mmCIF file of C-alpha atoms and ligand atoms in Angstrom:
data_model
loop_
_atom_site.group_PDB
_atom_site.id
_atom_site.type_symbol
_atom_site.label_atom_id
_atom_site.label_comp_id
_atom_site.label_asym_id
_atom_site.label_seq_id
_atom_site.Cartn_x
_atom_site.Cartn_y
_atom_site.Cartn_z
ATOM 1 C CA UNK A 1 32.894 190.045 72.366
ATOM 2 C CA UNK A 2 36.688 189.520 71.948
ATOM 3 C CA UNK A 3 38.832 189.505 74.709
ATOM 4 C CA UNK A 4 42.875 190.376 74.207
ATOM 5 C CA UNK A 5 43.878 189.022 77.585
ATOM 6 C CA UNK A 6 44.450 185.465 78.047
ATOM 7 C CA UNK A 7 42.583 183.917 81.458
ATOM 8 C CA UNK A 8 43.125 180.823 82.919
ATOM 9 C CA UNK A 9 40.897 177.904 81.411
ATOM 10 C CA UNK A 10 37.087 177.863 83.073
ATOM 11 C CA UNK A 11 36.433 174.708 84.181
ATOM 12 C CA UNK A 12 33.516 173.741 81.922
ATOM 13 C CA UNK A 13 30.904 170.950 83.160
ATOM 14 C CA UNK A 14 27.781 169.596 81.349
ATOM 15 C CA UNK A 15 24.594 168.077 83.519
ATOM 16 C CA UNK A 16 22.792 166.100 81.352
ATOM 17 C CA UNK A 17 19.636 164.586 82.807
ATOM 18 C CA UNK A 18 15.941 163.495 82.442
ATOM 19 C CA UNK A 19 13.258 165.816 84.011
ATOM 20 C CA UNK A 20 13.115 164.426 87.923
ATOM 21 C CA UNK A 21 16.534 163.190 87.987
ATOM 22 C CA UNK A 22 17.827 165.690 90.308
ATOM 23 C CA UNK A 23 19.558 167.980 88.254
ATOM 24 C CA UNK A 24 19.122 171.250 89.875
ATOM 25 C CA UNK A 25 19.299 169.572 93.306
ATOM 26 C CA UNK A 26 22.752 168.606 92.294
ATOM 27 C CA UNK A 27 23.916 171.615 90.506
ATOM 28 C CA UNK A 28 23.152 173.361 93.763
ATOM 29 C CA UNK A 29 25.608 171.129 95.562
ATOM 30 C CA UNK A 30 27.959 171.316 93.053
ATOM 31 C CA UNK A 31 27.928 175.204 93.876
ATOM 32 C CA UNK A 32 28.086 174.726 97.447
ATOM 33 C CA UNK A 33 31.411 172.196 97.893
ATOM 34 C CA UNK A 34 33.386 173.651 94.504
ATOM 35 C CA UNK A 35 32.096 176.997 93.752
ATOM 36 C CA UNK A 36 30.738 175.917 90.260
ATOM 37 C CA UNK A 37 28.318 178.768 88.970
ATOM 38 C CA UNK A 38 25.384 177.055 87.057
ATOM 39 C CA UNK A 39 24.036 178.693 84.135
ATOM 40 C CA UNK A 40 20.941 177.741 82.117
ATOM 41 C CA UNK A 41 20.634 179.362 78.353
ATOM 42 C CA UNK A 42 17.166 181.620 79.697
ATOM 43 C CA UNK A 43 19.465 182.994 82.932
ATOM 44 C CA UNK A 44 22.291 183.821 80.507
ATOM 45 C CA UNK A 45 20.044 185.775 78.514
ATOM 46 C CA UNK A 46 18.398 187.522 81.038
ATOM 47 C CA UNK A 47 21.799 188.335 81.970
ATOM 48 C CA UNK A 48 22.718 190.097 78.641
ATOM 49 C CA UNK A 49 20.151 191.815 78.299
ATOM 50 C CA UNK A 50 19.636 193.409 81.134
ATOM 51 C CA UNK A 51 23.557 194.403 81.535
ATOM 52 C CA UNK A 52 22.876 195.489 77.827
ATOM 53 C CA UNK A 53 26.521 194.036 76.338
ATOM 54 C CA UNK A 54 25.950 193.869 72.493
ATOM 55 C CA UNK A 55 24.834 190.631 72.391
ATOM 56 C CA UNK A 56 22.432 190.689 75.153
ATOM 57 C CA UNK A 57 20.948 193.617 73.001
ATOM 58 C CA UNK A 58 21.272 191.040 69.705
ATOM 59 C CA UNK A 59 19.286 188.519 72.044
ATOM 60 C CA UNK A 60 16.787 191.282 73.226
ATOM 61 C CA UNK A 61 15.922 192.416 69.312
ATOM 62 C CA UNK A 62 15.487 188.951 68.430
ATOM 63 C CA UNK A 63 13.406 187.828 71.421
ATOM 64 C CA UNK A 64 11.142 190.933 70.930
ATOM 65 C CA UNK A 65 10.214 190.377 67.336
ATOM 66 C CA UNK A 66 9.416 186.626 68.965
ATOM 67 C CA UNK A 67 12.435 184.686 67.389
ATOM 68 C CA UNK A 68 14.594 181.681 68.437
ATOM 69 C CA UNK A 69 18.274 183.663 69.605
ATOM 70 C CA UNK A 70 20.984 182.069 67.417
ATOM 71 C CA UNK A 71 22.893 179.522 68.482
ATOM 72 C CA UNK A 72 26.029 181.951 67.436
ATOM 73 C CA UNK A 73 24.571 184.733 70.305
ATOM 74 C CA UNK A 74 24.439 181.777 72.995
ATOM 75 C CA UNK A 75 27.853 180.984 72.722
ATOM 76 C CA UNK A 76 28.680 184.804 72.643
ATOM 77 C CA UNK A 77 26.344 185.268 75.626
ATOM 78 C CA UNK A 78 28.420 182.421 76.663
ATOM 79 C CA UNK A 79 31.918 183.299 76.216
ATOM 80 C CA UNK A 80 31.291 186.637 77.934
ATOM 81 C CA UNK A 81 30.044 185.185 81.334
ATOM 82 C CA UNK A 82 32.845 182.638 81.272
ATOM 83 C CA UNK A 83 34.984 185.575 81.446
ATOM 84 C CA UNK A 84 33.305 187.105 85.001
ATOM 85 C CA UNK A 85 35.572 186.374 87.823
ATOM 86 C CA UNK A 86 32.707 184.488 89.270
ATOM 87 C CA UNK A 87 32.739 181.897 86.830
ATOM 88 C CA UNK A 88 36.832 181.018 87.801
ATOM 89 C CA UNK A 89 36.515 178.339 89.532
ATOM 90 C CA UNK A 90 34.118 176.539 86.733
ATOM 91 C CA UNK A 91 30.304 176.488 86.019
ATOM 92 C CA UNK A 92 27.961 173.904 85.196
ATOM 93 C CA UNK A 93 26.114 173.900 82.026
ATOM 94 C CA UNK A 94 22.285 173.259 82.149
ATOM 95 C CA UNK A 95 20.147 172.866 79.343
ATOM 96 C CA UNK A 96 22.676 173.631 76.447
ATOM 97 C CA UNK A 97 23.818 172.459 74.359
ATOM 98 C CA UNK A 98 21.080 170.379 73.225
ATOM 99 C CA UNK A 99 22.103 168.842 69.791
ATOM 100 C CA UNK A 100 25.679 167.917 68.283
ATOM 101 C CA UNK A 101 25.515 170.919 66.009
ATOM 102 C CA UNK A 102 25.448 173.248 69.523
ATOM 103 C CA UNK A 103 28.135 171.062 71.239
ATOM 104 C CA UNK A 104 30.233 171.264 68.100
ATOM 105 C CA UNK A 105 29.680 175.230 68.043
ATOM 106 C CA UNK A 106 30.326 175.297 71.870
ATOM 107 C CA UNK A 107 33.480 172.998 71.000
ATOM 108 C CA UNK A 108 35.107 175.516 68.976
ATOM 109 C CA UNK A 109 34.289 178.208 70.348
ATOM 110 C CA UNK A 110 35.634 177.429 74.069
ATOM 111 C CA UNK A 111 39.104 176.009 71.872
ATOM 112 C CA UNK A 112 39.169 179.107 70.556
ATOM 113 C CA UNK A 113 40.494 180.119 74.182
ATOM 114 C CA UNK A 114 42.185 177.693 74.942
ATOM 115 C CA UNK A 115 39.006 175.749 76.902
ATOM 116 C CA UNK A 116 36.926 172.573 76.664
ATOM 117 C CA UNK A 117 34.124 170.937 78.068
ATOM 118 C CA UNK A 118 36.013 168.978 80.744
ATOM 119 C CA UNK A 119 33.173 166.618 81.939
ATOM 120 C CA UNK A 120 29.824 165.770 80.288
ATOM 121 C CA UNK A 121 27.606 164.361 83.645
ATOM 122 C CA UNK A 122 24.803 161.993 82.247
ATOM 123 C CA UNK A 123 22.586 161.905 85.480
ATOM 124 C CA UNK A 124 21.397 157.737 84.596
ATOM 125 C CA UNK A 125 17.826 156.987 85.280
ATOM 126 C CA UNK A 126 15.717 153.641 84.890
ATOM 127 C CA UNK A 127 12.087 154.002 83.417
ATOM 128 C CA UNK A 128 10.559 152.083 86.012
ATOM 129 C CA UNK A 129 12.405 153.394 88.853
ATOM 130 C CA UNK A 130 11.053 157.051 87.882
ATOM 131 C CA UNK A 131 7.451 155.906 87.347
ATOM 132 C CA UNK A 132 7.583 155.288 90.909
ATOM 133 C CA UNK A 133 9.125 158.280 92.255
ATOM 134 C CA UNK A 134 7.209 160.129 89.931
ATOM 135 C CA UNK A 135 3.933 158.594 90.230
ATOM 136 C CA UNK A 136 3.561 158.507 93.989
ATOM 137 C CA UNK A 137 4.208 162.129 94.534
ATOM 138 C CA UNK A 138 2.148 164.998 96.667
ATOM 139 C CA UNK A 139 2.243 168.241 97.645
ATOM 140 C CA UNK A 140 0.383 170.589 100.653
ATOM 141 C CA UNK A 141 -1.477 173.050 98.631
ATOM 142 C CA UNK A 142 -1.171 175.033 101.882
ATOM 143 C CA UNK A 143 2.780 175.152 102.540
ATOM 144 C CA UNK A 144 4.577 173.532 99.180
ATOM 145 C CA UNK A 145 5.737 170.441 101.674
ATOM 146 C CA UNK A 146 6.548 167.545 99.112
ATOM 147 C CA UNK A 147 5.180 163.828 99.959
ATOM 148 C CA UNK A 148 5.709 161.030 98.275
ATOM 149 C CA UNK A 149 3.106 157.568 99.040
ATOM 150 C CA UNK A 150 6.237 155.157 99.486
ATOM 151 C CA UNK A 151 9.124 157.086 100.315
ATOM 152 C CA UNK A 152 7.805 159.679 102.506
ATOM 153 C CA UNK A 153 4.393 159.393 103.424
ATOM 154 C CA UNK A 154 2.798 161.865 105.532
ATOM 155 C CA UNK A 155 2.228 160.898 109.446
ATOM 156 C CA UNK A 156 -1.958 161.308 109.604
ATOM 157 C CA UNK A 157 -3.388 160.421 106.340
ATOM 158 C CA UNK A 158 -4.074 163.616 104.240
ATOM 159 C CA UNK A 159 -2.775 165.320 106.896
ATOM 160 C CA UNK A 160 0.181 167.743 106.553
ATOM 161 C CA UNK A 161 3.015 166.954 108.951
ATOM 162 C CA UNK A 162 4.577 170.523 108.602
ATOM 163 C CA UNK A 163 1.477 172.705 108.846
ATOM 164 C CA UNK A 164 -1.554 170.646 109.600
ATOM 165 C CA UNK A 165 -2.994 171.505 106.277
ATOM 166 C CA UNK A 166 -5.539 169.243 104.978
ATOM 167 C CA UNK A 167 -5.697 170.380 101.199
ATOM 168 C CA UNK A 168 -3.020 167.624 99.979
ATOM 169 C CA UNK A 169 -2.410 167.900 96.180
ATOM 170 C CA UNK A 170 -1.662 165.193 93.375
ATOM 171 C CA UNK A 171 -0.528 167.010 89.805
ATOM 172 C CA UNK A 172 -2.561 165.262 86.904
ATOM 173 C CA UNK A 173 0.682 164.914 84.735
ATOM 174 C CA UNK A 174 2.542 162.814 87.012
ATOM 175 C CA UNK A 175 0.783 159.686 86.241
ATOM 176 C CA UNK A 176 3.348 156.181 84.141
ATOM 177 C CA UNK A 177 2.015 156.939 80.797
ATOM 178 C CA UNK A 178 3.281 160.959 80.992
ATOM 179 C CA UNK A 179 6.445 160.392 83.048
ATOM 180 C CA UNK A 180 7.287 157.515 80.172
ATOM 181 C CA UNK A 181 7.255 160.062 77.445
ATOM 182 C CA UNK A 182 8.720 162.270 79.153
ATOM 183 C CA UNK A 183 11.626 160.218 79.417
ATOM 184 C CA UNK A 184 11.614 158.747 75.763
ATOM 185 C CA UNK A 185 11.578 162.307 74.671
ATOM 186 C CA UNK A 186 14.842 162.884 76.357
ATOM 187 C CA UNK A 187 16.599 160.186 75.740
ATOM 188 C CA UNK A 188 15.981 160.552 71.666
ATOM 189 C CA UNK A 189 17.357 164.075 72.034
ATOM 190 C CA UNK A 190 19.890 163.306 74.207
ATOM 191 C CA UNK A 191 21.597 160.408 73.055
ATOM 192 C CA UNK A 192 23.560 162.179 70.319
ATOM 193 C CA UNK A 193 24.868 164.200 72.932
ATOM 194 C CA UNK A 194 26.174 161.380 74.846
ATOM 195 C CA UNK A 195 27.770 159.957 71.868
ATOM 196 C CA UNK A 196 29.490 163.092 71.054
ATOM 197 C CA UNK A 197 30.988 163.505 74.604
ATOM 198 C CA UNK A 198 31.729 159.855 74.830
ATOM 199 C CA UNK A 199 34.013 160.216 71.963
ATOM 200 C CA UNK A 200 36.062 163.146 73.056
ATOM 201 C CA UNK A 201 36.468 160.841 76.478
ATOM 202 C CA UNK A 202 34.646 163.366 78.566
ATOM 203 C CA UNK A 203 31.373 161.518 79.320
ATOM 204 C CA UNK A 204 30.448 160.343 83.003
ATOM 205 C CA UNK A 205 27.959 158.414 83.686
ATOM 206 C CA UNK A 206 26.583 158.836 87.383
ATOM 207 C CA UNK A 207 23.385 156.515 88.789
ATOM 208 C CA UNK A 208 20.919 158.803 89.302
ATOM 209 C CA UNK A 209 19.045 156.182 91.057
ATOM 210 C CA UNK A 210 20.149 155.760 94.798
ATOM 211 C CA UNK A 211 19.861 157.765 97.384
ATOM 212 C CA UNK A 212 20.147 161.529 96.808
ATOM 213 C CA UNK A 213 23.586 162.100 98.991
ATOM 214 C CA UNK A 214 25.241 159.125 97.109
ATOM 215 C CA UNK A 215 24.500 160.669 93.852
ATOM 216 C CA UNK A 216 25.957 164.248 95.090
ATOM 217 C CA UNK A 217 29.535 161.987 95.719
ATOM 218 C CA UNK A 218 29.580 160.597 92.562
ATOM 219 C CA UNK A 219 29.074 163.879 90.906
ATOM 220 C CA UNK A 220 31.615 165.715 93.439
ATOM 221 C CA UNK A 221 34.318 163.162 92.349
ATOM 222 C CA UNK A 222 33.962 163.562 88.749
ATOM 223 C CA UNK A 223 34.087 167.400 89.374
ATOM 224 C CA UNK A 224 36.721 166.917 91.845
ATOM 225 C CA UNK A 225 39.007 165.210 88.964
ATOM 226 C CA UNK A 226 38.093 168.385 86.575
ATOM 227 C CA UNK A 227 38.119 171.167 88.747
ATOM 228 C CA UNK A 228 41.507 170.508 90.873
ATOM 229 C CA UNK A 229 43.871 172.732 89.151
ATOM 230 C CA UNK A 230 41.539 175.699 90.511
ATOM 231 C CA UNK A 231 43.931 176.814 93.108
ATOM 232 C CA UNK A 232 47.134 176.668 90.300
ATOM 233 C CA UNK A 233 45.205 178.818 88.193
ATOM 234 C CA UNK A 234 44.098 181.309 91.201
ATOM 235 C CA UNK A 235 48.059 181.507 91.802
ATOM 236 C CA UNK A 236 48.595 182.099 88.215
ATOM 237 C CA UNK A 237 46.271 184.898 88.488
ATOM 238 C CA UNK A 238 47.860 186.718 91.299
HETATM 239 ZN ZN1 ZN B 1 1.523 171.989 104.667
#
C-alpha cells in the first residue's frame, strides 16, 4: 500500500449532491472536457478485488462474511487508484466521504502525499424546484425514453415520440412527499460535510437549478481553477 516514489499531486474533487441533481450527468462531463476519472466507493471496490491488491482481498474477506469495509481499506483502496496513471489528471469523488470522520481520514491520508481535496462541489437544489422535476417525470416502458409533463412532454398523448410505444410509465416513488425526504435525508447528512470543506476554503457552491449546460460551466470553471497545473505536472513527469 506504500509507495516510495513521489508523483505529482492528483487533482482531488468532491461532488456533493441530492439524488436528481445531476450528479452523474455532470461527472460525465467533467470526464469528457478535463479528463477527471470518477470513482464511487462500490467501483473502487470492485476494482480491488478483482485486481486482487491486498486490500481489495481485505475488502473481499470482509464483504463475504457480510460486513461494512473499513473506512481505513477505502482510503487504501483509495490511495492505490490515485496512483494509476489514469487518475493524473484528477478524479472526482462520488459518494465518499460521507461524514467528517471519513473526510478527516481522507484529509490525512491524501497529506500524507503531499495531496488535498482541492474542491468540494455542493450541486445546490431548492425543495420545490425538485418536487417538480421530480414529480412530473415518465418513462417508455418500451425504449427507456425519459418524459417529463412540463418540461418535455411527449408529442401524442401517451404516445412515445421515439418508438411509438404506448406503455408510458410513472414510478410510484416519485411523488412530493418521497422526493421531500429524500432531500431532508441528504441534507442532515450532508451538511457536516459542507461545513468541514467550507472551513478548509475548498467548498463551491454551484446552482443546480438552471438549465443542465449552465450547470456543466459552473462546474467546469471551478475544476478549471483546480485542475490547471495538469500540464506542469505532465512536464514534471517526463
Ligand atoms: Zn419508446
Amino acid at each position: 500500500m506504500t509507495r516510495d516514489t513521489q508523483t505529482a499531486p492528483v487533482p482531488v474533487l468532491i461532488l456533493l449532491g441530492p439524488p436528481g441533481a445531476g450528479k452523474g450527468t455532470q461527472a460525465r462531463r467533467l470526464h469528457e472536457k478535463f479528463g477527471l476519472v470518477q470513482l464511487s466507493t462500490g467501483d473502487l471496490l470492485r476494482a480491488a478485488v478483482a485486481a486482487g491488491t491486498p486490500a481489495g482481498k481485505a475488502a473481499q474477506t470482509v464483504m463475504q462474511a457480510g460486513g461494512l469495509v473499513s473506512d481505513e481499506i477505502v482510503l487504501t483502496v483509495l490511495s492505490d487508484r490515485l496512483a494509476d496513471p489514469d487518475c493524473a489528471a484528477g478524479v472526482v469523488l462520488d459518494g465518499f466521504p460521507r461524514t467528517t470522520a471519513q473526510a478527516q481520514a481522507l484529509d490525512e491520508m491524501l497529506g500524507r502525499s503531499g495531496q488535498r481535496v482541492n474542491a468540494a462541489i455542493s450541486l445546490e437544489v431548492d425543495s420545490a424546484g425538485m418536487v417538480s422535476r421530480v414529480v412530473g417525470r415518465f418513462t417508455c416502458g418500451d425504449c427507456g425514453e425519459g418524459y417529463h409533463d412540463s418540461f418535455k412532454p411527449e408529442k401524442t398523448s401517451g404516445v412515445c415520440d421515439n418508438c411509438g410505444g404506448q406503455n408510458m410509465t410513472r414510478r410510484a416513488d416519485d411523488n412530493a412527499a418521497t422526493v421531500m425526504s429524500r432531500l431532508d435525508a441528504y441534507h442532515e447528512q450532508t451538511a457536516p460535510l459542507i461545513a468541514w470543506y467550507d472551513k478548509r476554503g475548498a467548498l463551491w457552491r454551484v446552482d443546480a437549478m438552471g438549465g443542465i449546460d449552465k450547470i456543466s460551466a459552473d462546474i467546469a470553471a471551478v475544476a478549471a481553477a483546480h485542475t490547471t497545473d495538469r500540464s506542469h505536472h505532465a512536464e514534471a513527469a517526463l
